[in-house]
């Protein structure tokens, strides 16, 4: 297994303008309480990482309970809304529209240059290394437009991609990319699109209602030796561990599953995947901790953490972030997994 | 396949671990004239003479892990007895040793012969090769390698067979530097010009403790090696300069971990729209935590034997070519020595 450290100059502000983000969070809270909580059925679930049922409530956000697994220490929402309610939320809620229409356009070029261009480079490097000659890719998860564009731009003979998320028709409206098919597809129907060489599941594990079904679908969709590339927010990361319930990154419904490193490994190994890479190349942990401690100085922060982020300079902050990446302790995790040949 | 290991020192014991876990191989005998009783594997026949081991066990595969002086004789005997051979590097003390081995190999074309250039299969090297072969960073412009160790405790290091010219045939260049020379070929192909300087700068030994080698091939790619037994901090560093970026392999997963955590640094030449990054590009560092190089190589040999495929990785041709480089450096050193090395300032006088 390998792990990757990335030296990247990205500030959270560049991809999440704070004023608009505050408004987005306010709308999300309203939508969750007014739309999701009243939408009907909620279902309890075991730990999405290790499937243990031994857990306890550790905090609550927007009326939903977050549980911590006693076994692998993943944190997850249970009971939780069904996938259909989430699709409705992402298609029709005011907060989702605000994200698509206000935040994404404003940050588009920064996201392209600093997030999606390097991610596309990484995808292509992974294919060069483990699956040269890939012909078919399946893309699940939301907001992958820039990634798909960058892949097409960087590789003229790109493999065919099928973008499957439930709102792909909205996200890709008006865009015509060669070798890209838009086909919203439920997880259970994904295998009918295969066999695929690569399955891209970016920023979806943390927000999908049924992780087990998603990973099982990836397994069934991939050809033998095919690759699953996934990214997610992980509770093992520095900012989430320090900030915990005060973290601004933890809110429903986008963060239903905050798997620990151990939970993520258990999840993918349970479905027979071999882990080729497990990295936490996040760049925003220290900045997030710094910002929240500054906003809530009265909270009982660990003395050492408070001292470091208040008294040390940018170089020390960068060094700390690099350390977190090197030892897989950032909260942004990415993985390369291979289905057995 | 019945397997015998000849030479049961440091490398022989590593090979035993590989053989023990490799499907298709069964260790049936070990041979070493100086076997340490506590180290002899239970239920495995042991011998002091390699000919007795091979004649008695009649193995399918022989691993040759002996000091350099004995390597060609053991390889040749094993081939002549119809055995496939895995031979540690270097393939003998000098060019004529590998030429002798190849001559006998040629008489037994159905047998497989592989040499232990395992660094090709270290994870960071494999990853770097993938980047180079994919071509996204352009073609290789140059390579530079540093591989060195601190020697060890004075008496232990100076008394090692590796530093006895009559047994080893050469010093640090033949012992460690040969890996980097092999990697230069692995990435750039054949080199036709070889220049080198040797020095015995510190240790009281009959071989070189430092070697500086510079090579150029017909594509104009230049490679430079510093191989040293006086690097007090153990070092492995291989740099590859390409048209649109660079790759640096640093550290090496090893039994002791003394070369540091193995990593690959990937740097991309900044684009025209990234003015601030000129001279200080963003880098990615890939850390590796598992070295499968020993297993991968032996698995490859087993596959070649099982499916009667030609050995294309770490073959006798690879061994020959790299020994030609080493030989060129040693011959130059001898010529310079014969010319009684005149200081540069003195030579410039009219």
Coordinates of C-alpha atoms in Angstrom, one line a residue, chain B residues 174-326:
Chain B
X174 CA 30.6 -3.7 -7.9
X175 CA 28.8 -4.3 -4.7
X176 CA 26.2 -1.5 -4.6
X177 CA 26.8 0.9 -7.5
X178 CA 26.0 -1.9 -9.9
X179 CA 22.3 -1.6 -8.9
X180 CA 22.3 2.1 -10.0
X181 CA 24.1 1.3 -13.3
X182 CA 21.4 -1.4 -13.9
X183 CA 18.7 1.2 -13.2
X184 CA 20.3 3.7 -15.6
X185 CA 20.0 1.0 -18.3
X186 CA 16.5 0.1 -17.2
X187 CA 15.3 3.6 -17.8
X188 CA 17.5 4.8 -20.6
X189 CA 18.7 1.7 -22.5
X190 CA 22.4 1.2 -23.5
X191 CA 25.1 3.6 -22.6
X192 CA 28.1 3.7 -24.9
X193 CA 30.4 6.1 -23.2
X194 CA 31.6 5.4 -19.7
X195 CA 34.0 7.5 -17.6
X196 CA 34.9 6.9 -14.0
X197 CA 37.1 7.8 -11.1
X198 CA 37.7 5.5 -8.2
X199 CA 39.2 6.3 -4.9
X200 CA 40.1 4.4 -1.7
X201 CA 39.6 7.5 0.4
X202 CA 39.1 6.3 3.9
X203 CA 39.0 2.6 4.5
X204 CA 42.1 0.4 4.7
X205 CA 41.0 -2.0 2.0
X206 CA 42.3 -3.3 -1.3
X207 CA 39.3 -2.1 -3.3
X208 CA 37.7 1.3 -4.0
X209 CA 35.5 2.8 -1.3
X210 CA 34.2 5.6 -3.7
X211 CA 33.3 5.5 -7.3
X212 CA 32.2 8.4 -9.5
X213 CA 30.9 7.3 -12.9
X214 CA 29.5 9.4 -15.8
X215 CA 27.8 7.8 -18.8
X216 CA 26.3 9.0 -22.1
X217 CA 24.2 7.1 -24.6
X218 CA 23.5 7.7 -28.3
X219 CA 20.3 9.6 -27.5
X220 CA 22.5 12.2 -25.6
X221 CA 21.1 11.2 -22.2
X222 CA 23.8 11.6 -19.5
X223 CA 23.8 9.7 -16.3
X224 CA 26.0 10.2 -13.2
X225 CA 26.7 7.9 -10.3
X226 CA 28.3 8.3 -6.9
X227 CA 28.7 5.0 -5.2
X228 CA 30.3 5.2 -1.8
X229 CA 31.2 3.3 1.3
X230 CA 31.9 6.5 3.2
X231 CA 28.4 7.9 3.3
X232 CA 28.0 8.0 7.0
X233 CA 24.3 8.3 6.5
X234 CA 23.0 5.4 4.4
X235 CA 21.7 6.9 1.2
X236 CA 19.8 5.8 -1.9
X237 CA 18.7 8.6 -4.2
X238 CA 17.9 8.3 -7.9
X239 CA 16.9 11.4 -9.8
X240 CA 15.4 11.5 -13.3
X241 CA 15.1 14.7 -15.1
X242 CA 12.5 14.8 -17.8
X243 CA 11.2 17.4 -20.3
X244 CA 8.1 18.2 -18.3
X245 CA 9.1 17.3 -14.8
X246 CA 11.3 15.2 -12.6
X247 CA 11.1 12.1 -10.5
X248 CA 13.2 11.4 -7.4
X249 CA 13.4 8.1 -5.7
X250 CA 14.7 8.4 -2.2
X251 CA 15.2 5.9 0.6
X252 CA 14.8 2.2 0.2
X253 CA 12.7 -0.3 2.0
X254 CA 15.3 -2.7 3.4
X255 CA 15.6 -5.2 6.2
X256 CA 17.1 -2.7 8.6
X257 CA 15.3 0.4 7.4
X258 CA 18.5 2.3 7.5
X259 CA 18.1 3.9 4.0
X260 CA 14.9 5.6 5.2
X261 CA 11.3 5.3 4.1
X262 CA 11.1 4.7 0.4
X263 CA 9.4 7.5 -1.5
X264 CA 8.9 8.8 -4.9
X265 CA 8.8 12.6 -5.4
X266 CA 7.0 13.8 -8.5
X267 CA 7.6 17.3 -9.7
X268 CA 5.9 18.9 -12.7
X269 CA 7.5 21.7 -14.6
X270 CA 5.1 24.7 -13.9
X271 CA 2.9 25.7 -16.8
X272 CA 3.2 29.1 -18.5
X273 CA 0.2 30.4 -16.3
X274 CA 2.0 29.4 -13.1
X275 CA 4.5 32.2 -12.8
X276 CA 4.9 32.0 -9.0
X277 CA 5.9 28.4 -9.2
X278 CA 8.9 28.8 -11.5
X279 CA 11.9 27.1 -9.8
X280 CA 9.7 25.9 -7.0
X281 CA 7.1 23.6 -8.5
X282 CA 4.4 21.7 -6.6
X283 CA 5.4 18.2 -5.7
X284 CA 3.7 15.0 -4.8
X285 CA 5.4 12.5 -2.6
X286 CA 4.4 8.9 -2.7
X287 CA 5.5 6.8 0.3
X288 CA 5.7 3.1 0.1
X289 CA 5.5 0.6 3.0
X290 CA 6.0 -2.8 1.4
X291 CA 9.0 -4.1 -0.6
X292 CA 7.9 -7.1 -2.8
X293 CA 11.0 -6.9 -5.0
X294 CA 12.5 -10.2 -3.8
X295 CA 9.2 -12.0 -4.3
X296 CA 8.4 -10.4 -7.7
X297 CA 11.7 -11.4 -9.2
X298 CA 11.5 -15.0 -8.1
X299 CA 7.9 -15.2 -9.1
X300 CA 9.0 -14.0 -12.6
X301 CA 11.6 -16.8 -12.7
X302 CA 9.0 -19.4 -11.7
X303 CA 6.7 -18.1 -14.4
X304 CA 9.4 -18.3 -17.0
X305 CA 10.2 -21.9 -16.0
X306 CA 6.6 -23.0 -15.8
X307 CA 5.6 -21.6 -19.1
X308 CA 9.0 -22.0 -20.8
X309 CA 9.2 -18.2 -21.5
X310 CA 12.5 -16.4 -22.1
X311 CA 14.0 -14.5 -19.2
X312 CA 13.6 -10.8 -20.3
X313 CA 14.1 -9.2 -16.9
X314 CA 17.4 -9.2 -15.2
X315 CA 18.7 -11.6 -17.8
X316 CA 22.3 -12.6 -18.5
X317 CA 22.4 -9.9 -21.2
X318 CA 21.5 -7.3 -18.5
X319 CA 24.2 -8.8 -16.3
X320 CA 26.7 -8.7 -19.2
X321 CA 26.0 -5.1 -20.1
X322 CA 26.2 -3.8 -16.6
X323 CA 29.5 -5.7 -16.1
X324 CA 30.8 -4.0 -19.2
X325 CA 30.2 -0.6 -17.6
X326 CA 31.9 -1.7 -14.4

